[in-house]
Amino acid sequence: MPTLWLDDIGADDLDVVGGKAASLGELTAAGLPVPSAFVVTADTYRSFIEASGIDTELFEAVDIDSDDSQALAAAAEHAQDLILETDTPPSVREDLLSAYDEMGDSDVAVRSSATAEDLPDASFAGQQETFLNVSRADLLDRVKECWASLFTQRAIYYRQEQGFSHTDVDIAVVVQEMVDAEKSGVLFTSHPSTGAPTAILEAAWGLGEAVVSGAVSPDNYVVDRESGDIEEVTVADKKVMCVRGEDGETIERSVPEAKRTERVLSPEEIDRLLTIGERVESHYGEPQDVEWAIDDDTVYVLQSRPITTIDEETAGSADAESGSEATNATAAGVADGGEMEAPEDVRLTGIGSSPGTVTGTVSVVTKLDNLDKVSEGDIIVTEMTTPDMVPAMKRAAGIVTDEGGMTSHAAIVSRELGVPAVVGAEDATDRLRDGQTVTLDGDMGTVEQGTTVSTDDDEQAEPDPVAQASSEHSPVKPMTGTEVKVNVSIPEAAERAAATGADGVGLLRIEHMILSTDKTPARYVEDHGERAYIDEIVEGVRTAAEAFYPRPVRVRTLDAPSDEFRQLQGGEDEPSEHNPMLGYRGIRRSLDRPGEFKLELRAFERLFDLGYDNVELMLPLVTDAEDVLRAKSLMREVGIDPEKRNWGVMVETPASALCIDELCEAGIDFVSFGTNDLTQYTLAVDRNNGGVADRFDELHPAVLDLMSRVIGTCREADVATSICGQAASKPEMVQFLVDEGVTSISPNIDAVRDVQHEVKRVEQRLLLESVR
Ligand code: PEP
Ligand code: MG
């Protein structure tokens, strides 16, 4: 039989219908009001691949090294195409369509139900596909798409990593009548964390998707199950709802004004839902999280799962507890496939690396995910961001990473985009789930479950740290003798950075321009030619040079460690280093690869030709004068006259600070402190190692002593001094440097206005002291 009706499914059918369908069958058998459905069994899928003869090719196609991302992408595409392009056998087709007709001629939901329930996280096995509002004409295609979901990159990778054989995993598909819900939500039959006999109901208007996606905060009802008293009712302002559009698709609509603050569930409805909840709970013998919908006064059970979040330790004392605290955990979490799960009172801490507070829906992004999954206003949760995530980061309302510090890619880019961020939150990707509503505080470095700030549209409007910073002070830019510039790492941020009124760009990193091509410089040149490589750099720099003209823009030549290059196409030719921070990066790489370096220099030359005389050239990670003199002669080779252009070096190794006399003699116009590196090398504290982060102190006397000596020598040699490391945003560093007589300070975009004020305050104090 290619299909089985829910009524015919028993506990023994788990292997042929998968977990999701088995549980619906069980609920149906218990007499609960489940919308009717049939299941395309796992045997049907298996006979489809075997009878059509694609099985051998399919399993061979996915027998690859899953760490090879290109091979993985190609394997997934090949396997999915095989399934999608193979005709469904006529007998299966007929059976499916006649089952559909038997259910009545209305649209259905089609969901995959993987049978590999023994996998630790079955969602990875390929059960994440769900299609709503599927018509008869599309039914067969959607079923095949569910089958093909067994072979997404993510699913292949996961099975391979976990040591599961691809040949052992099958998939069933549930085809279920769509309920045109007037109201829907979730019912926890016991308190989700204490297990107390307190039922929690969440309810919103329309289809469940608005609650599931976190687009709406639902009403919340707390009921004492013993007395039946409704102890607490929190009526939310429900601005949006999901409804069925004219063509059957799910669309988001504004809730009519009169219904926004209207209570969704009447006491009678709560009573009916509780009765059903109790039946589900007694059927399973443990507290349940029940997904429900009400259509035309009929209550439906859509799904039920045990509540897995009950804390065993507190469960004993649960009776005494009030259930009201659960009201904080309003928006239900969502597992893959849009299923609701019990809310956990999540609270994470990390480093607040880009200011602002924002509430949004979690979108967990793994390296294999399609970035299209990140929608406008989502909160990206990922191990660490990469350059190819920048378009998604722009759409996001906030960013949370497991790894990284204040100078990580996520921190730098989010600041420049004005997107609040918390980095280094350690296990965020494990503890947060797609669809959960969380509030992120980029100042405090916290991420909390639910909406802990107002969700008023006005207050939720794009937080703009630059605007926020300005609004705390007078809008007039303070006049300072010390220049206050700004750091820029992505050309997209140039306009926004220029609007701060900064005196120029103190550091324009070009790494992003290169890394975002997803190719190492060598591979890029091999594939597209030298001219195109130069164009990439010219276009990126030009965006900033144009936005700031005639204010100076200090452009640093390439400084990415080899581990970042190794992740790109062509990365296999990069050295594999034990400690890339002490390795092949900055000027040492450039001098070792003069061919590539000269292409960068030719980009500068072109910019000068184009009239961007505000562009300055800065060399990273120099150790001594020899580095500088060799670079200078390469500049000459491409036609740049060092005497006519403004150029200088980063001081970010203790050696360069100690050799500052020689560096000045080499003819530089400026130095800029890279305190991120200067601190790591002076204190021997890896800047990316969270384990020693408490020892990373840019204000350490040893670091300040080196800086003080450099400023003194440079003043005598008439060489300008600046800072462009993260510490430039710290008031204590600003005070120290202005006292020492630094020429300019280049902080992050969000700190510009504060630094301008701080500089002004210190300068005024110095003036006062001089006349007293
Ligand atoms: C620094 O080291 O302080 C610096 C600005 O360079 P980066 O963070 O890019 O290494
Ligand atoms: Mg550096």
Short mmCIF file of N, CA, C and O in Angstrom, two decimals, residues 510-609:
data_model
loop_
_atom_site.label_atom_id
_atom_site.label_comp_id
_atom_site.label_asym_id
_atom_site.label_seq_id
_atom_site.Cartn_x
_atom_site.Cartn_y
_atom_site.Cartn_z
N ILE A 510 40.93 46.29 3.87
CA ILE A 510 40.49 45.78 2.56
C ILE A 510 40.24 44.26 2.59
O ILE A 510 39.80 43.70 1.61
N GLU A 511 40.47 43.65 3.73
CA GLU A 511 40.28 42.20 3.80
C GLU A 511 38.89 41.80 3.32
O GLU A 511 38.70 40.85 2.59
N HIS A 512 37.91 42.56 3.81
CA HIS A 512 36.54 42.17 3.49
C HIS A 512 36.29 42.14 1.98
O HIS A 512 35.60 41.26 1.47
N MET A 513 36.87 43.13 1.29
CA MET A 513 36.66 43.20 -0.17
C MET A 513 37.18 41.93 -0.84
O MET A 513 36.62 41.44 -1.81
N ILE A 514 38.27 41.41 -0.31
CA ILE A 514 38.86 40.21 -0.91
C ILE A 514 38.11 38.96 -0.43
O ILE A 514 37.69 38.13 -1.24
N LEU A 515 37.93 38.85 0.89
CA LEU A 515 37.30 37.64 1.43
C LEU A 515 35.88 37.47 0.90
O LEU A 515 35.41 36.35 0.73
N SER A 516 35.20 38.58 0.63
CA SER A 516 33.82 38.44 0.18
C SER A 516 33.73 37.92 -1.26
O SER A 516 32.65 37.57 -1.71
N THR A 517 34.85 37.86 -1.96
CA THR A 517 34.81 37.24 -3.30
C THR A 517 34.80 35.72 -3.17
O THR A 517 34.60 35.01 -4.14
N ASP A 518 35.08 35.23 -1.95
CA ASP A 518 35.13 33.80 -1.65
C ASP A 518 36.31 33.10 -2.31
O ASP A 518 36.33 31.90 -2.44
N LYS A 519 37.28 33.91 -2.76
CA LYS A 519 38.46 33.30 -3.41
C LYS A 519 39.71 33.93 -2.82
O LYS A 519 39.70 35.12 -2.49
N THR A 520 40.75 33.13 -2.72
CA THR A 520 42.03 33.71 -2.31
C THR A 520 42.48 34.64 -3.43
O THR A 520 42.05 34.49 -4.59
N PRO A 521 43.38 35.61 -3.13
CA PRO A 521 43.85 36.50 -4.20
C PRO A 521 44.39 35.70 -5.40
O PRO A 521 44.07 36.01 -6.55
N ALA A 522 45.17 34.65 -5.09
CA ALA A 522 45.78 33.89 -6.19
C ALA A 522 44.69 33.25 -7.05
O ALA A 522 44.73 33.30 -8.29
N ARG A 523 43.66 32.66 -6.40
CA ARG A 523 42.61 32.00 -7.16
C ARG A 523 41.78 33.03 -7.95
O ARG A 523 41.37 32.79 -9.08
N TYR A 524 41.59 34.17 -7.32
CA TYR A 524 40.79 35.19 -7.99
C TYR A 524 41.49 35.63 -9.29
O TYR A 524 40.87 35.72 -10.35
N VAL A 525 42.79 35.84 -9.16
CA VAL A 525 43.54 36.28 -10.33
C VAL A 525 43.55 35.18 -11.39
O VAL A 525 43.36 35.44 -12.59
N GLU A 526 43.72 33.96 -10.94
CA GLU A 526 43.73 32.81 -11.87
C GLU A 526 42.39 32.74 -12.63
O GLU A 526 42.36 32.54 -13.84
N ASP A 527 41.29 32.95 -11.91
CA ASP A 527 39.97 32.80 -12.54
C ASP A 527 39.53 34.02 -13.34
O ASP A 527 38.83 33.90 -14.34
N HIS A 528 39.89 35.19 -12.85
CA HIS A 528 39.32 36.40 -13.47
C HIS A 528 40.36 37.37 -14.05
O HIS A 528 39.99 38.34 -14.69
N GLY A 529 41.62 37.13 -13.74
CA GLY A 529 42.66 38.00 -14.29
C GLY A 529 43.03 39.12 -13.32
O GLY A 529 42.29 39.47 -12.41
N GLU A 530 44.22 39.68 -13.57
CA GLU A 530 44.78 40.71 -12.67
C GLU A 530 43.91 41.96 -12.66
O GLU A 530 43.69 42.60 -11.63
N ARG A 531 43.45 42.31 -13.85
CA ARG A 531 42.68 43.55 -13.99
C ARG A 531 41.43 43.52 -13.08
O ARG A 531 41.11 44.48 -12.39
N ALA A 532 40.76 42.37 -13.09
CA ALA A 532 39.53 42.25 -12.29
C ALA A 532 39.85 42.33 -10.79
O ALA A 532 39.09 42.91 -10.02
N TYR A 533 41.00 41.77 -10.39
CA TYR A 533 41.38 41.82 -8.98
C TYR A 533 41.63 43.29 -8.56
O TYR A 533 41.15 43.74 -7.51
N ILE A 534 42.34 43.98 -9.41
CA ILE A 534 42.59 45.40 -9.11
C ILE A 534 41.25 46.16 -9.04
O ILE A 534 41.02 46.97 -8.13
N ASP A 535 40.37 45.85 -9.97
CA ASP A 535 39.05 46.53 -9.99
C ASP A 535 38.29 46.31 -8.69
O ASP A 535 37.64 47.22 -8.18
N GLU A 536 38.34 45.07 -8.17
CA GLU A 536 37.64 44.77 -6.90
C GLU A 536 38.09 45.76 -5.82
O GLU A 536 37.29 46.32 -5.09
N ILE A 537 39.43 45.91 -5.72
CA ILE A 537 39.96 46.78 -4.66
C ILE A 537 39.60 48.24 -4.95
O ILE A 537 39.14 48.97 -4.06
N VAL A 538 39.79 48.62 -6.19
CA VAL A 538 39.50 50.02 -6.55
C VAL A 538 38.04 50.36 -6.21
O VAL A 538 37.75 51.37 -5.58
N GLU A 539 37.14 49.49 -6.59
CA GLU A 539 35.71 49.80 -6.36
C GLU A 539 35.38 49.91 -4.89
O GLU A 539 34.66 50.80 -4.45
N GLY A 540 35.93 48.98 -4.09
CA GLY A 540 35.66 49.01 -2.64
C GLY A 540 36.21 50.28 -2.01
O GLY A 540 35.52 50.99 -1.26
N VAL A 541 37.47 50.58 -2.31
CA VAL A 541 38.10 51.76 -1.69
C VAL A 541 37.44 53.05 -2.19
O VAL A 541 37.20 53.99 -1.42
N ARG A 542 37.12 53.03 -3.46
CA ARG A 542 36.54 54.23 -4.05
C ARG A 542 35.24 54.63 -3.35
O ARG A 542 34.96 55.82 -3.17
N THR A 543 34.45 53.64 -2.95
CA THR A 543 33.19 53.93 -2.26
C THR A 543 33.46 54.77 -1.01
O THR A 543 32.76 55.76 -0.74
N ALA A 544 34.49 54.39 -0.27
CA ALA A 544 34.80 55.14 0.95
C ALA A 544 35.47 56.47 0.62
O ALA A 544 35.15 57.51 1.20
N ALA A 545 36.38 56.44 -0.35
CA ALA A 545 37.11 57.66 -0.70
C ALA A 545 36.14 58.73 -1.21
O ALA A 545 36.30 59.92 -0.94
N GLU A 546 35.14 58.27 -1.92
CA GLU A 546 34.13 59.19 -2.47
C GLU A 546 33.26 59.76 -1.34
O GLU A 546 33.03 60.96 -1.25
N ALA A 547 32.83 58.86 -0.45
CA ALA A 547 31.93 59.29 0.64
C ALA A 547 32.62 60.30 1.54
O ALA A 547 31.97 61.17 2.11
N PHE A 548 33.94 60.19 1.69
CA PHE A 548 34.65 61.06 2.63
C PHE A 548 35.33 62.25 1.96
O PHE A 548 35.81 63.14 2.64
N TYR A 549 35.43 62.23 0.66
CA TYR A 549 36.26 63.24 -0.02
C TYR A 549 35.88 64.64 0.45
O TYR A 549 34.70 64.96 0.55
N PRO A 550 36.80 65.54 0.75
CA PRO A 550 38.27 65.42 0.68
C PRO A 550 38.90 64.93 1.98
O PRO A 550 40.11 65.00 2.13
N ARG A 551 38.07 64.46 2.92
CA ARG A 551 38.66 63.97 4.18
C ARG A 551 39.52 62.73 3.87
O ARG A 551 39.15 61.91 3.03
N PRO A 552 40.64 62.58 4.57
CA PRO A 552 41.56 61.48 4.23
C PRO A 552 41.01 60.09 4.58
O PRO A 552 40.29 59.93 5.55
N VAL A 553 41.37 59.13 3.75
CA VAL A 553 40.94 57.74 3.97
C VAL A 553 42.19 56.87 3.98
O VAL A 553 42.89 56.74 2.96
N ARG A 554 42.50 56.31 5.15
CA ARG A 554 43.73 55.55 5.32
C ARG A 554 43.44 54.09 5.01
O ARG A 554 42.73 53.41 5.77
N VAL A 555 43.99 53.62 3.90
CA VAL A 555 43.66 52.27 3.42
C VAL A 555 44.81 51.32 3.76
O VAL A 555 45.96 51.58 3.39
N ARG A 556 44.50 50.26 4.45
CA ARG A 556 45.55 49.32 4.84
C ARG A 556 45.67 48.21 3.81
O ARG A 556 44.66 47.68 3.34
N THR A 557 46.88 47.85 3.47
CA THR A 557 47.06 46.73 2.53
C THR A 557 46.66 45.44 3.25
O THR A 557 46.48 45.41 4.46
N LEU A 558 46.54 44.38 2.46
CA LEU A 558 45.89 43.15 2.93
C LEU A 558 46.53 42.58 4.21
O LEU A 558 47.74 42.45 4.30
N ASP A 559 45.67 42.25 5.17
CA ASP A 559 46.16 41.65 6.42
C ASP A 559 45.15 40.64 6.94
O ASP A 559 44.46 40.89 7.92
N ALA A 560 45.06 39.50 6.24
CA ALA A 560 44.18 38.44 6.76
C ALA A 560 45.06 37.25 7.11
O ALA A 560 45.96 36.90 6.35
N PRO A 561 44.86 36.64 8.26
CA PRO A 561 45.68 35.46 8.60
C PRO A 561 45.34 34.28 7.69
O PRO A 561 44.24 34.22 7.11
N SER A 562 46.28 33.35 7.56
CA SER A 562 46.11 32.26 6.59
C SER A 562 44.89 31.39 6.89
O SER A 562 44.31 30.81 5.99
N ASP A 563 44.46 31.30 8.17
CA ASP A 563 43.30 30.46 8.46
C ASP A 563 42.04 31.04 7.81
O ASP A 563 41.13 30.30 7.45
N GLU A 564 42.00 32.36 7.65
CA GLU A 564 40.83 32.93 6.96
C GLU A 564 40.90 32.64 5.47
O GLU A 564 39.90 32.34 4.83
N PHE A 565 42.09 32.72 4.91
CA PHE A 565 42.23 32.40 3.48
C PHE A 565 41.95 30.93 3.19
O PHE A 565 41.45 30.59 2.14
N ARG A 566 42.31 30.08 4.15
CA ARG A 566 42.14 28.65 3.91
C ARG A 566 40.69 28.23 3.72
O ARG A 566 40.39 27.21 3.15
N GLN A 567 39.76 29.09 4.19
CA GLN A 567 38.34 28.74 4.05
C GLN A 567 37.80 29.09 2.66
O GLN A 567 36.66 28.82 2.35
N LEU A 568 38.62 29.78 1.87
CA LEU A 568 38.14 30.25 0.58
C LEU A 568 38.50 29.27 -0.53
O LEU A 568 39.31 28.37 -0.35
N GLN A 569 37.91 29.51 -1.71
CA GLN A 569 38.33 28.73 -2.87
C GLN A 569 39.80 29.05 -3.13
O GLN A 569 40.18 30.22 -3.15
N GLY A 570 40.59 28.05 -3.31
CA GLY A 570 42.03 28.26 -3.47
C GLY A 570 42.75 28.14 -2.14
O GLY A 570 43.97 28.17 -2.07
N GLY A 571 41.97 28.00 -1.06
CA GLY A 571 42.55 27.95 0.28
C GLY A 571 43.46 26.76 0.51
O GLY A 571 44.32 26.79 1.39
N GLU A 572 43.28 25.73 -0.32
CA GLU A 572 44.12 24.53 -0.15
C GLU A 572 45.60 24.84 -0.42
O GLU A 572 46.48 24.13 0.04
N ASP A 573 45.85 25.95 -1.15
CA ASP A 573 47.24 26.30 -1.43
C ASP A 573 47.84 27.20 -0.35
O ASP A 573 48.99 27.62 -0.45
N GLU A 574 47.05 27.54 0.64
CA GLU A 574 47.55 28.39 1.72
C GLU A 574 48.26 27.53 2.76
O GLU A 574 47.89 26.36 2.95
N PRO A 575 49.23 28.11 3.46
CA PRO A 575 49.91 27.30 4.48
C PRO A 575 48.98 26.95 5.62
O PRO A 575 48.08 27.72 5.95
N SER A 576 49.19 25.77 6.19
CA SER A 576 48.40 25.39 7.37
C SER A 576 49.29 25.68 8.58
O SER A 576 50.35 25.08 8.74
N GLU A 577 48.87 26.64 9.40
CA GLU A 577 49.77 27.11 10.46
C GLU A 577 49.21 26.79 11.84
O GLU A 577 48.01 26.91 12.07
N HIS A 578 50.10 26.47 12.77
CA HIS A 578 49.65 26.22 14.14
C HIS A 578 49.17 27.49 14.79
O HIS A 578 48.24 27.49 15.58
N ASN A 579 49.83 28.58 14.48
CA ASN A 579 49.44 29.84 15.12
C ASN A 579 49.42 30.94 14.07
O ASN A 579 50.39 31.70 13.93
N PRO A 580 48.32 31.03 13.32
CA PRO A 580 48.27 32.00 12.22
C PRO A 580 48.50 33.44 12.66
O PRO A 580 49.02 34.24 11.89
N MET A 581 48.17 33.75 13.91
CA MET A 581 48.37 35.12 14.37
C MET A 581 49.86 35.49 14.42
O MET A 581 50.22 36.65 14.35
N LEU A 582 50.70 34.47 14.56
CA LEU A 582 52.15 34.73 14.57
C LEU A 582 52.76 34.35 13.22
O LEU A 582 53.97 34.20 13.12
N GLY A 583 51.92 34.14 12.25
CA GLY A 583 52.44 33.56 11.02
C GLY A 583 52.44 34.45 9.81
O GLY A 583 52.86 35.61 9.86
N TYR A 584 51.87 33.88 8.76
CA TYR A 584 52.01 34.42 7.41
C TYR A 584 50.90 35.44 7.17
O TYR A 584 49.86 35.12 6.60
N ARG A 585 51.08 36.65 7.65
CA ARG A 585 50.04 37.66 7.48
C ARG A 585 50.69 39.04 7.34
O ARG A 585 51.89 39.21 7.58
N GLY A 586 49.87 40.01 6.98
CA GLY A 586 50.34 41.39 6.92
C GLY A 586 51.47 41.58 5.92
O GLY A 586 51.55 40.91 4.89
N ILE A 587 52.38 42.47 6.29
CA ILE A 587 53.44 42.85 5.35
C ILE A 587 54.34 41.66 5.01
O ILE A 587 54.88 41.57 3.91
N ARG A 588 54.46 40.70 5.95
CA ARG A 588 55.37 39.58 5.64
C ARG A 588 54.83 38.74 4.50
O ARG A 588 55.57 38.29 3.64
N ARG A 589 53.53 38.56 4.47
CA ARG A 589 52.93 37.84 3.34
C ARG A 589 53.10 38.66 2.06
O ARG A 589 53.47 38.14 1.01
N SER A 590 52.84 39.97 2.18
CA SER A 590 52.92 40.82 0.99
C SER A 590 54.32 40.82 0.39
O SER A 590 54.48 40.75 -0.84
N LEU A 591 55.34 40.87 1.26
CA LEU A 591 56.71 40.91 0.73
C LEU A 591 57.11 39.55 0.17
O LEU A 591 57.94 39.46 -0.74
N ASP A 592 56.49 38.51 0.68
CA ASP A 592 56.79 37.17 0.19
C ASP A 592 56.08 36.90 -1.15
O ASP A 592 56.44 35.99 -1.87
N ARG A 593 55.03 37.67 -1.40
CA ARG A 593 54.27 37.49 -2.65
C ARG A 593 54.20 38.84 -3.37
O ARG A 593 53.12 39.43 -3.50
N PRO A 594 55.36 39.32 -3.83
CA PRO A 594 55.38 40.67 -4.41
C PRO A 594 54.44 40.82 -5.60
O PRO A 594 53.89 41.92 -5.82
N GLY A 595 54.21 39.70 -6.32
CA GLY A 595 53.32 39.79 -7.48
C GLY A 595 51.92 40.21 -7.05
O GLY A 595 51.35 41.16 -7.60
N GLU A 596 51.39 39.52 -6.05
CA GLU A 596 50.04 39.85 -5.55
C GLU A 596 50.03 41.23 -4.91
O GLU A 596 49.09 42.01 -5.09
N PHE A 597 51.08 41.52 -4.13
CA PHE A 597 51.13 42.80 -3.43
C PHE A 597 51.14 43.97 -4.43
O PHE A 597 50.48 44.99 -4.24
N LYS A 598 51.86 43.76 -5.53
CA LYS A 598 51.93 44.85 -6.51
C LYS A 598 50.57 45.13 -7.15
O LYS A 598 50.29 46.24 -7.57
N LEU A 599 49.71 44.10 -7.19
CA LEU A 599 48.36 44.35 -7.73
C LEU A 599 47.59 45.28 -6.79
O LEU A 599 46.87 46.17 -7.23
N GLU A 600 47.79 45.07 -5.48
CA GLU A 600 47.16 45.98 -4.52
C GLU A 600 47.70 47.39 -4.72
O GLU A 600 46.94 48.37 -4.73
N LEU A 601 49.03 47.47 -4.87
CA LEU A 601 49.63 48.80 -5.03
C LEU A 601 49.14 49.46 -6.33
O LEU A 601 48.93 50.68 -6.38
N ARG A 602 48.93 48.63 -7.35
CA ARG A 602 48.43 49.21 -8.61
C ARG A 602 47.00 49.74 -8.42
O ARG A 602 46.60 50.71 -9.08
N ALA A 603 46.26 49.13 -7.51
CA ALA A 603 44.92 49.66 -7.23
C ALA A 603 45.03 51.06 -6.62
O ALA A 603 44.27 51.97 -6.96
N PHE A 604 46.02 51.23 -5.72
CA PHE A 604 46.22 52.57 -5.15
C PHE A 604 46.58 53.56 -6.25
O PHE A 604 46.07 54.67 -6.31
N GLU A 605 47.47 53.11 -7.12
CA GLU A 605 47.93 53.99 -8.20
C GLU A 605 46.73 54.42 -9.05
O GLU A 605 46.60 55.57 -9.45
N ARG A 606 45.84 53.48 -9.34
CA ARG A 606 44.66 53.80 -10.15
C ARG A 606 43.78 54.82 -9.42
O ARG A 606 43.26 55.75 -10.03
N LEU A 607 43.61 54.61 -8.12
CA LEU A 607 42.78 55.55 -7.35
C LEU A 607 43.37 56.96 -7.39
O LEU A 607 42.64 57.94 -7.53
N PHE A 608 44.71 57.04 -7.29
CA PHE A 608 45.34 58.36 -7.37
C PHE A 608 45.05 58.96 -8.75
O PHE A 608 44.72 60.13 -8.87
N ASP A 609 45.17 58.12 -9.79
CA ASP A 609 44.92 58.59 -11.16
C ASP A 609 43.49 59.09 -11.31
O ASP A 609 43.21 60.02 -12.06
#
